[in-house]
């Protein structure tokens, strides 16, 4: 006798399993625990089999009958319904999206930086709409190329190249886990426009650097931003390493900043000797940073650091164009001038920049940290910056012949809304050469573009 919805709803558990038949092999099993489960009994290949169809009332009587009829149609075609379900499940597990998510989980377990994980996810979002739900075995080269072209046509050449690399990484992971046979992206090497690599702008002329330092000290924006720029010049870390720095990483007794490997690009812990000038900036910063764990909390949330663009935006506000100076450029500035002075071993400079030796054999054996030399070098560098800042000024008489040297940036500075050119801070002081009491003004030297 066929079941009715009322009979299914009123089925009550007893001390043993009760099977209520609806015909065609469809049964409602009433468990002693009270659960009611749909089962389909059928024969395939001369064997009695059972297929689970879900639980009642989550799966209604009508839905259970529809599932039974679908299974019957498969049997008529000589297909085992249970095996077909397994195949569908395997197919779902082998979609590009599911494998990509597994690949991202693998990167997390390997301790990759949050920033790296975020970039990988961002790139994969370009691929999901086109072939995210397709089996990796069904994704062909033309489909991938069309997706890459859709990014490239917007002028985002580097993003398109990185997307190809990321898709390739997912396919190679699928091959390693026996879910794919080939990596179609290999054939796409050379198919995309190669972007022109532009090094991050940096000030490497000593006189121009002195002018930049004076501009930083005269910056009238957030005091924490000014402190961050001064620390970038003094310690030249990667901007992200400084932005997310916390006070617990600083030991003021030994004057060392210890950055954990989880925050380093190369996944190795790094130490930075603190010069007297850096300690002074940090001490002043602690009084104004809000009392939280972060050195540079966001103005919107004390639990998050300032954004990636904060320091570069400050440089733009001071009148420095993106082709003239960047926050990351302080690293190139330090590397260039420290190497040119000839006082320090190149390996000590590279260690302080947290660079890793490209030669694998040399990297395996050359493990010296050059710590003592780096301590001396960082103090020398801070003193050198002070000297450049002092030497970048001209002392001239007001009202006498001669014009002050005024730095004209690529665009007007916003420090003074009425100014047409950026001029560093003005100080009145006596000029001994002109006679005691004669007022004088101090202005920045003209900066040359880098």
Tab-separated table of C-alpha atoms in Angstrom:
chain	number	residue	atom	x	y	z
A	1	UNK	CA	0.000	0.000	0.000
A	2	UNK	CA	1.355	3.397	-1.012
A	3	UNK	CA	2.331	5.820	1.691
A	4	UNK	CA	0.661	9.161	2.345
A	5	UNK	CA	2.146	12.273	3.842
A	6	UNK	CA	-0.129	11.873	6.879
A	7	UNK	CA	1.085	8.310	7.444
A	8	UNK	CA	4.710	9.414	7.160
A	9	UNK	CA	4.118	12.260	9.574
A	10	UNK	CA	2.351	10.026	12.119
A	11	UNK	CA	4.911	7.213	12.010
A	12	UNK	CA	6.119	6.665	15.573
A	13	UNK	CA	9.260	4.814	16.709
A	14	UNK	CA	9.030	1.488	18.534
A	15	UNK	CA	11.639	-0.758	20.101
A	16	UNK	CA	12.834	-2.065	16.725
A	17	UNK	CA	13.272	-0.816	13.151
A	18	UNK	CA	10.004	-0.428	11.179
A	19	UNK	CA	10.016	-0.355	7.364
A	20	UNK	CA	7.061	1.344	5.642
A	21	UNK	CA	6.875	0.548	1.907
A	22	UNK	CA	5.659	2.959	-0.796
A	23	UNK	CA	6.169	0.630	-3.743
A	24	UNK	CA	8.885	0.344	-6.364
A	25	UNK	CA	11.471	-0.360	-3.664
A	26	UNK	CA	10.957	2.974	-1.863
A	27	UNK	CA	10.818	2.555	1.913
A	28	UNK	CA	10.582	4.819	4.949
A	29	UNK	CA	12.637	3.397	7.803
A	30	UNK	CA	11.468	4.439	11.248
A	31	UNK	CA	14.386	4.042	13.650
A	32	UNK	CA	13.948	3.328	17.379
A	33	UNK	CA	15.719	6.649	17.969
A	34	UNK	CA	12.870	8.453	16.188
A	35	UNK	CA	14.631	9.335	12.929
A	36	UNK	CA	12.786	8.566	9.686
A	37	UNK	CA	14.988	7.736	6.705
A	38	UNK	CA	14.225	7.160	3.037
A	39	UNK	CA	15.779	4.069	1.472
A	40	UNK	CA	15.550	2.582	-2.032
A	41	UNK	CA	15.963	-1.178	-2.341
A	42	UNK	CA	16.967	-2.386	-5.816
A	43	UNK	CA	18.902	-5.112	-7.627
A	44	UNK	CA	21.880	-4.500	-9.880
A	45	UNK	CA	24.209	-7.079	-11.390
A	46	UNK	CA	22.324	-9.847	-9.621
A	47	UNK	CA	22.924	-8.286	-6.184
A	48	UNK	CA	20.520	-6.649	-3.748
A	49	UNK	CA	21.526	-3.056	-3.008
A	50	UNK	CA	20.310	-0.130	-0.928
A	51	UNK	CA	20.423	3.594	-1.753
A	52	UNK	CA	19.982	6.293	0.887
A	53	UNK	CA	17.728	9.144	-0.242
A	54	UNK	CA	17.734	11.399	2.829
A	55	UNK	CA	15.585	11.860	5.911
A	56	UNK	CA	11.939	12.759	6.354
A	57	UNK	CA	10.584	15.471	6.583
A	58	UNK	CA	13.673	17.190	5.106
A	59	UNK	CA	13.019	15.100	1.991
A	60	UNK	CA	9.276	15.019	1.408
A	61	UNK	CA	7.309	12.011	0.114
A	62	UNK	CA	7.040	13.613	-3.331
A	63	UNK	CA	10.788	14.295	-3.465
A	64	UNK	CA	11.580	10.752	-2.369
A	65	UNK	CA	9.346	9.368	-5.145
A	66	UNK	CA	11.087	11.617	-7.682
A	67	UNK	CA	14.488	10.342	-6.519
A	68	UNK	CA	13.208	6.751	-6.827
A	69	UNK	CA	12.024	7.364	-10.396
A	70	UNK	CA	15.386	8.928	-11.321
A	71	UNK	CA	17.183	5.854	-9.962
A	72	UNK	CA	14.850	3.571	-11.907
A	73	UNK	CA	15.673	5.403	-15.144
A	74	UNK	CA	19.384	4.873	-14.474
A	75	UNK	CA	18.781	1.171	-13.920
A	76	UNK	CA	17.005	0.953	-17.274
A	77	UNK	CA	20.166	2.385	-18.882
A	78	UNK	CA	22.316	-0.177	-17.081
A	79	UNK	CA	23.765	2.314	-14.594
A	80	UNK	CA	24.087	1.613	-10.890
A	81	UNK	CA	22.469	4.576	-9.034
A	82	UNK	CA	24.867	4.226	-6.086
A	83	UNK	CA	27.922	4.246	-8.371
A	84	UNK	CA	26.538	7.233	-10.269
A	85	UNK	CA	26.203	9.156	-7.018
A	86	UNK	CA	29.812	8.385	-6.114
A	87	UNK	CA	30.937	9.593	-9.535
A	88	UNK	CA	29.038	12.842	-9.088
A	89	UNK	CA	30.589	13.325	-5.666
A	90	UNK	CA	34.080	12.747	-7.040
A	91	UNK	CA	33.324	15.172	-9.873
A	92	UNK	CA	32.246	17.829	-7.363
A	93	UNK	CA	35.441	17.304	-5.393
A	94	UNK	CA	37.482	17.707	-8.585
A	95	UNK	CA	36.168	21.112	-9.608
A	96	UNK	CA	38.714	23.863	-10.027
A	97	UNK	CA	37.168	25.770	-7.133
A	98	UNK	CA	37.380	22.863	-4.658
A	99	UNK	CA	40.978	22.064	-5.625
A	100	UNK	CA	41.907	25.750	-5.443
A	101	UNK	CA	40.448	25.929	-1.926
A	102	UNK	CA	42.500	22.876	-0.948
A	103	UNK	CA	45.576	24.544	-2.429
A	104	UNK	CA	44.941	27.720	-0.397
A	105	UNK	CA	44.550	25.603	2.765
A	106	UNK	CA	47.915	24.014	1.973
A	107	UNK	CA	49.526	27.464	1.731
A	108	UNK	CA	48.066	28.395	5.123
A	109	UNK	CA	49.474	25.215	6.716
A	110	UNK	CA	52.869	26.060	5.233
A	111	UNK	CA	52.771	29.340	7.151
A	112	UNK	CA	52.473	31.688	4.185
A	113	UNK	CA	51.850	35.319	5.102
A	114	UNK	CA	48.246	36.543	5.313
A	115	UNK	CA	49.061	39.056	2.600
A	116	UNK	CA	50.165	36.241	0.273
A	117	UNK	CA	47.000	34.235	0.955
A	118	UNK	CA	44.868	37.307	0.275
A	119	UNK	CA	46.621	37.906	-3.061
A	120	UNK	CA	46.136	34.290	-4.151
A	121	UNK	CA	42.434	34.418	-3.298
A	122	UNK	CA	42.079	37.727	-5.123
A	123	UNK	CA	43.627	36.253	-8.268
A	124	UNK	CA	41.521	33.095	-8.115
A	125	UNK	CA	38.364	35.219	-8.007
A	126	UNK	CA	39.095	36.127	-11.650
A	127	UNK	CA	38.919	32.441	-12.619
A	128	UNK	CA	35.911	31.229	-10.602
A	129	UNK	CA	33.135	32.846	-12.691
A	130	UNK	CA	34.364	31.155	-15.889
A	131	UNK	CA	35.480	27.682	-14.840
A	132	UNK	CA	35.370	27.539	-11.044
A	133	UNK	CA	32.645	24.859	-11.024
A	134	UNK	CA	34.074	22.806	-13.882
A	135	UNK	CA	36.036	19.612	-13.374
A	136	UNK	CA	39.741	20.286	-13.849
A	137	UNK	CA	39.820	17.546	-16.469
A	138	UNK	CA	37.248	19.466	-18.538
A	139	UNK	CA	39.053	22.838	-18.484
A	140	UNK	CA	40.918	23.410	-21.731
A	141	UNK	CA	43.599	25.842	-22.768
A	142	UNK	CA	41.197	28.095	-24.701
A	143	UNK	CA	38.991	28.606	-21.627
A	144	UNK	CA	41.951	29.636	-19.482
A	145	UNK	CA	43.343	31.930	-22.181
A	146	UNK	CA	39.986	33.696	-22.550
A	147	UNK	CA	39.956	34.386	-18.805
A	148	UNK	CA	43.518	35.728	-18.901
A	149	UNK	CA	42.699	37.938	-21.886
A	150	UNK	CA	39.743	39.429	-20.017
A	151	UNK	CA	42.212	40.681	-17.386
A	152	UNK	CA	44.899	41.661	-19.878
A	153	UNK	CA	42.536	43.740	-22.027
A	154	UNK	CA	42.097	46.140	-19.098
A	155	UNK	CA	45.798	46.900	-19.181
A	156	UNK	CA	46.525	44.772	-16.101
A	157	UNK	CA	49.385	42.859	-17.665
A	158	UNK	CA	51.131	41.905	-14.432
A	159	UNK	CA	47.866	40.676	-12.887
A	160	UNK	CA	47.220	38.511	-15.962
A	161	UNK	CA	50.694	36.963	-15.711
A	162	UNK	CA	50.289	36.274	-12.008
A	163	UNK	CA	46.851	34.792	-12.615
A	164	UNK	CA	48.343	32.364	-15.148
A	165	UNK	CA	50.968	31.369	-12.617
A	166	UNK	CA	48.389	30.877	-9.857
A	167	UNK	CA	46.085	28.793	-12.071
A	168	UNK	CA	49.116	26.703	-12.998
A	169	UNK	CA	49.913	26.157	-9.323
A	170	UNK	CA	46.374	24.861	-8.741
A	171	UNK	CA	46.655	22.459	-11.685
A	172	UNK	CA	50.023	21.169	-10.508
A	173	UNK	CA	48.533	20.603	-7.056
A	174	UNK	CA	45.666	18.707	-8.726
A	175	UNK	CA	48.187	16.538	-10.584
A	176	UNK	CA	50.086	15.848	-7.355
A	177	UNK	CA	46.836	14.736	-5.668
A	178	UNK	CA	45.791	12.527	-8.622
A	179	UNK	CA	42.900	14.736	-9.679
A	180	UNK	CA	44.307	16.003	-12.982
A	181	UNK	CA	46.656	14.765	-15.665
A	182	UNK	CA	48.128	17.900	-17.275
A	183	UNK	CA	48.726	21.586	-16.585
A	184	UNK	CA	47.305	23.551	-19.557
A	185	UNK	CA	48.990	26.782	-18.466
A	186	UNK	CA	52.425	25.503	-19.522
A	187	UNK	CA	51.454	26.010	-23.169
A	188	UNK	CA	50.458	29.622	-22.392
A	189	UNK	CA	53.963	30.768	-21.531
A	190	UNK	CA	54.760	33.678	-23.800
A	191	UNK	CA	51.130	34.183	-24.816
A	192	UNK	CA	50.575	37.202	-22.587
A	193	UNK	CA	51.910	40.747	-22.844
A	194	UNK	CA	55.058	41.129	-20.781
A	195	UNK	CA	54.677	44.189	-18.533
A	196	UNK	CA	57.399	46.807	-18.364
A	197	UNK	CA	59.049	46.497	-14.977
A	198	UNK	CA	59.463	49.884	-13.317
A	199	UNK	CA	61.603	49.910	-10.155
A	200	UNK	CA	60.074	51.684	-7.187
A	201	UNK	CA	61.183	55.291	-7.158
A	202	UNK	CA	63.889	56.170	-4.651
A	203	UNK	CA	65.953	59.227	-3.763
A	204	UNK	CA	69.610	58.229	-4.043
A	205	UNK	CA	71.297	61.622	-4.374
A	206	UNK	CA	72.619	62.646	-0.925
A	207	UNK	CA	71.602	66.314	-1.286
A	208	UNK	CA	68.124	65.361	-2.470
A	209	UNK	CA	67.849	62.891	0.401
A	210	UNK	CA	68.647	65.666	2.860
A	211	UNK	CA	65.829	67.722	1.362
A	212	UNK	CA	63.448	64.780	1.686
A	213	UNK	CA	64.368	64.363	5.351
A	214	UNK	CA	63.640	68.021	6.006
A	215	UNK	CA	60.319	67.708	4.198
A	216	UNK	CA	59.419	64.749	6.428
A	217	UNK	CA	60.243	66.697	9.582
A	218	UNK	CA	58.108	69.585	8.314
A	219	UNK	CA	55.150	67.325	7.453
A	220	UNK	CA	52.015	68.667	9.136
A	221	UNK	CA	49.859	65.552	8.798
A	222	UNK	CA	49.354	62.825	11.403
A	223	UNK	CA	52.334	62.754	13.820
A	224	UNK	CA	52.325	58.949	13.647
A	225	UNK	CA	52.689	59.114	9.861
A	226	UNK	CA	55.633	61.491	10.184
A	227	UNK	CA	57.208	59.100	12.706
A	228	UNK	CA	56.667	56.165	10.338
A	229	UNK	CA	58.442	57.984	7.505
A	230	UNK	CA	61.345	58.895	9.782
A	231	UNK	CA	61.648	55.255	10.874
A	232	UNK	CA	61.511	54.098	7.247
A	233	UNK	CA	64.512	56.335	6.550
A	234	UNK	CA	66.396	55.240	9.678
A	235	UNK	CA	65.724	51.470	9.536
A	236	UNK	CA	64.649	50.864	5.879
A	237	UNK	CA	62.408	47.813	6.532
A	238	UNK	CA	59.735	46.772	4.075
A	239	UNK	CA	56.764	49.121	4.551
A	240	UNK	CA	54.453	46.280	5.541
A	241	UNK	CA	56.860	45.131	8.238
A	242	UNK	CA	56.850	48.579	9.820
A	243	UNK	CA	53.113	49.236	9.399
A	244	UNK	CA	52.124	46.078	11.293
A	245	UNK	CA	54.843	46.331	13.956
A	246	UNK	CA	53.794	45.833	17.590
A	247	UNK	CA	55.484	47.139	20.700
A	248	UNK	CA	56.264	43.655	22.029
A	249	UNK	CA	58.761	43.230	19.182
A	250	UNK	CA	60.966	46.035	20.522
A	251	UNK	CA	63.575	45.558	23.251
A	252	UNK	CA	64.686	49.012	24.334
A	253	UNK	CA	67.227	47.633	26.810
A	254	UNK	CA	69.239	45.976	24.034
A	255	UNK	CA	68.041	48.388	21.293
A	256	UNK	CA	66.798	45.637	18.994
A	257	UNK	CA	63.642	45.242	16.926
A	258	UNK	CA	62.909	41.524	16.425
A	259	UNK	CA	60.476	40.780	13.600
A	260	UNK	CA	58.970	37.267	13.714
A	261	UNK	CA	59.193	35.069	10.630
A	262	UNK	CA	55.432	35.174	10.146
A	263	UNK	CA	55.650	38.863	9.209
A	264	UNK	CA	58.709	38.588	6.982
A	265	UNK	CA	58.550	38.222	3.220
A	266	UNK	CA	61.208	35.508	3.216
A	267	UNK	CA	59.653	33.673	6.199
A	268	UNK	CA	62.772	34.108	8.335
A	269	UNK	CA	62.983	36.044	11.615
A	270	UNK	CA	64.851	39.318	11.303
A	271	UNK	CA	66.559	41.671	13.755
A	272	UNK	CA	67.079	45.386	13.316
A	273	UNK	CA	69.605	47.257	15.504
A	274	UNK	CA	68.061	50.462	16.803
A	275	UNK	CA	70.139	53.605	16.526
A	276	UNK	CA	69.870	56.340	19.150
A	277	UNK	CA	67.775	58.345	16.695
A	278	UNK	CA	65.391	55.445	16.095
A	279	UNK	CA	64.951	54.923	19.831
A	280	UNK	CA	64.179	58.617	20.227
A	281	UNK	CA	61.485	58.491	17.529
A	282	UNK	CA	59.986	55.328	19.013
A	283	UNK	CA	59.941	56.794	22.518
A	284	UNK	CA	58.058	59.854	21.289
A	285	UNK	CA	55.755	57.682	19.186
A	286	UNK	CA	54.728	55.561	22.152
A	287	UNK	CA	53.298	58.624	23.865
A	288	UNK	CA	50.947	59.382	20.949
A	289	UNK	CA	50.131	55.972	19.425
A	290	UNK	CA	47.081	55.328	21.596
A	291	UNK	CA	48.426	52.865	24.147
A	292	UNK	CA	47.554	49.774	22.079
A	293	UNK	CA	49.786	46.993	20.812
A	294	UNK	CA	50.312	48.525	17.363
A	295	UNK	CA	52.867	51.239	16.655
A	296	UNK	CA	50.708	52.668	13.885
A	297	UNK	CA	47.015	51.980	14.524
A	298	UNK	CA	44.484	53.088	11.946
A	299	UNK	CA	42.467	56.189	12.771
A	300	UNK	CA	39.335	54.111	12.088
A	301	UNK	CA	40.213	51.099	14.233
A	302	UNK	CA	42.877	50.714	16.886
A	303	UNK	CA	43.034	46.976	16.185
A	304	UNK	CA	44.234	47.451	12.595
A	305	UNK	CA	47.407	49.140	11.318
A	306	UNK	CA	47.500	52.047	8.898
A	307	UNK	CA	46.793	51.151	5.278
A	308	UNK	CA	49.293	50.280	2.555
A	309	UNK	CA	48.866	53.672	0.943
A	310	UNK	CA	49.301	55.890	4.017
A	311	UNK	CA	53.029	56.509	3.676
A	312	UNK	CA	52.992	56.984	-0.095
A	313	UNK	CA	50.045	59.370	0.238
A	314	UNK	CA	52.049	61.410	2.748
A	315	UNK	CA	54.941	61.652	0.278
A	316	UNK	CA	52.521	62.833	-2.411
A	317	UNK	CA	51.160	65.420	-0.013
A	318	UNK	CA	54.677	66.702	0.495
A	319	UNK	CA	54.941	67.170	-3.252
A	320	UNK	CA	56.904	64.055	-4.210
A	321	UNK	CA	55.418	62.290	-7.255
A	322	UNK	CA	55.258	58.510	-7.494
A	323	UNK	CA	58.102	58.614	-10.006
A	324	UNK	CA	60.268	60.489	-7.469
A	325	UNK	CA	59.860	58.815	-4.073
A	326	UNK	CA	58.026	55.884	-2.493
A	327	UNK	CA	57.971	54.343	0.970
A	328	UNK	CA	59.617	51.188	-0.343
A	329	UNK	CA	62.237	53.354	-2.027
A	330	UNK	CA	63.945	54.007	1.321
A	331	UNK	CA	65.369	50.481	0.997
A	332	UNK	CA	66.964	51.305	-2.348
A	333	UNK	CA	68.199	54.598	-0.896
A	334	UNK	CA	69.966	52.860	1.982
A	335	UNK	CA	71.337	50.042	-0.175
A	336	UNK	CA	72.744	52.467	-2.739
A	337	UNK	CA	74.387	54.898	-0.333
A	338	UNK	CA	75.680	52.273	2.108
A	339	UNK	CA	77.327	50.351	-0.723
A	340	UNK	CA	78.733	53.507	-2.312
A	341	UNK	CA	80.370	54.714	0.893
A	342	UNK	CA	82.567	51.593	0.964
A	343	UNK	CA	82.625	51.349	4.757
A	344	UNK	CA	80.555	48.198	5.102
A	345	UNK	CA	80.679	44.621	3.899
A	346	UNK	CA	78.073	44.026	1.157
A	347	UNK	CA	76.843	40.926	2.993
A	348	UNK	CA	76.158	43.009	6.108
A	349	UNK	CA	74.060	45.395	4.032
A	350	UNK	CA	72.162	42.523	2.424
A	351	UNK	CA	71.497	40.919	5.807
A	352	UNK	CA	70.153	44.210	7.132
A	353	UNK	CA	67.858	44.432	4.109
A	354	UNK	CA	66.660	40.885	4.960
A	355	UNK	CA	67.628	39.663	1.505
A	356	UNK	CA	68.326	35.989	0.871
A	357	UNK	CA	71.283	34.829	-1.202
A	358	UNK	CA	70.144	33.728	-4.673
A	359	UNK	CA	72.868	31.113	-4.955
A	360	UNK	CA	71.450	28.072	-3.171
A	361	UNK	CA	74.853	26.553	-2.382
A	362	UNK	CA	76.246	29.797	-0.987
A	363	UNK	CA	73.021	30.350	0.973
A	364	UNK	CA	73.433	26.936	2.599
A	365	UNK	CA	76.910	27.758	3.878
A	366	UNK	CA	77.076	31.558	4.203
A	367	UNK	CA	74.969	31.980	7.337
A	368	UNK	CA	76.870	34.811	8.994
A	369	UNK	CA	74.625	37.526	10.393
A	370	UNK	CA	77.355	40.226	10.593
A	371	UNK	CA	75.529	41.468	13.677
A	372	UNK	CA	78.267	43.572	15.257
A	373	UNK	CA	78.974	45.296	11.967
A	374	UNK	CA	75.261	45.904	11.402
A	375	UNK	CA	74.920	47.554	14.821
A	376	UNK	CA	77.716	49.973	13.963
A	377	UNK	CA	76.376	50.470	10.439
A	378	UNK	CA	72.879	51.405	11.577
A	379	UNK	CA	74.213	54.019	13.998
A	380	UNK	CA	76.522	55.375	11.306
A	381	UNK	CA	73.561	55.534	8.892
A	382	UNK	CA	71.420	57.486	11.376
A	383	UNK	CA	74.282	59.935	12.008
A	384	UNK	CA	74.817	60.246	8.256
A	385	UNK	CA	71.141	61.124	7.732
A	386	UNK	CA	71.415	63.821	10.407
A	387	UNK	CA	74.437	65.220	8.611
A	388	UNK	CA	72.660	65.205	5.243
A	389	UNK	CA	69.691	67.000	6.755
A	390	UNK	CA	71.951	69.726	8.144
A	391	UNK	CA	73.989	70.053	4.942
A	392	UNK	CA	70.872	70.320	2.782
A	393	UNK	CA	70.275	73.874	4.027
A	394	UNK	CA	71.520	77.220	2.827
A	395	UNK	CA	71.825	80.127	5.253
A	396	UNK	CA	71.179	83.403	3.411
A	397	UNK	CA	70.304	86.949	4.294
A	398	UNK	CA	66.797	88.288	3.863
A	399	UNK	CA	66.839	91.494	1.861
A	400	UNK	CA	70.310	90.932	0.368
A	401	UNK	CA	71.305	89.839	-3.092
A	402	UNK	CA	70.806	86.221	-3.934
A	403	UNK	CA	67.666	84.108	-4.018
A	404	UNK	CA	66.852	81.161	-1.789
A	405	UNK	CA	66.966	77.736	-3.372
A	406	UNK	CA	63.392	76.510	-3.428
A	407	UNK	CA	62.494	72.861	-4.090
A	408	UNK	CA	59.828	72.704	-6.789
A	409	UNK	CA	58.074	69.324	-6.722
A	410	UNK	CA	56.249	67.603	-9.547
A	411	UNK	CA	53.010	69.120	-8.224
A	412	UNK	CA	52.178	71.732	-5.584
A	413	UNK	CA	52.418	70.594	-1.987
A	414	UNK	CA	49.314	70.522	0.170
A	415	UNK	CA	51.220	71.546	3.269
A	416	UNK	CA	50.373	75.134	2.427
A	417	UNK	CA	47.217	75.401	0.301
A	418	UNK	CA	48.302	78.799	-1.000
A	419	UNK	CA	51.788	77.715	-2.022
A	420	UNK	CA	52.721	77.063	-5.633
A	421	UNK	CA	55.876	75.210	-4.726
A	422	UNK	CA	56.933	73.135	-1.769
A	423	UNK	CA	59.269	74.952	0.583
A	424	UNK	CA	60.620	73.277	3.699
A	425	UNK	CA	60.269	74.747	7.144
A	426	UNK	CA	61.523	78.300	7.677
A	427	UNK	CA	63.621	79.264	10.667
A	428	UNK	CA	64.919	82.724	11.613
A	429	UNK	CA	68.364	82.684	13.142
A	430	UNK	CA	71.390	85.032	13.408
A	431	UNK	CA	74.050	84.776	10.734
A	432	UNK	CA	77.519	85.251	12.204
A	433	UNK	CA	79.009	85.970	8.798
A	434	UNK	CA	76.534	88.758	8.177
A	435	UNK	CA	76.651	90.127	11.680
A	436	UNK	CA	74.929	89.115	14.882
A	437	UNK	CA	71.247	89.884	14.857
A	438	UNK	CA	70.793	89.741	11.079
A	439	UNK	CA	67.759	87.545	10.362
A	440	UNK	CA	68.260	84.616	8.047
A	441	UNK	CA	66.017	81.966	6.546
A	442	UNK	CA	66.743	78.273	6.080
A	443	UNK	CA	65.300	76.632	3.005
A	444	UNK	CA	65.688	73.278	1.335
A	445	UNK	CA	68.039	72.652	-1.552
A	446	UNK	CA	66.461	71.986	-4.896
A	447	UNK	CA	65.769	68.253	-5.274
A	448	UNK	CA	66.696	66.422	-8.415
A	449	UNK	CA	64.264	63.800	-9.753
A	450	UNK	CA	65.300	60.203	-9.401
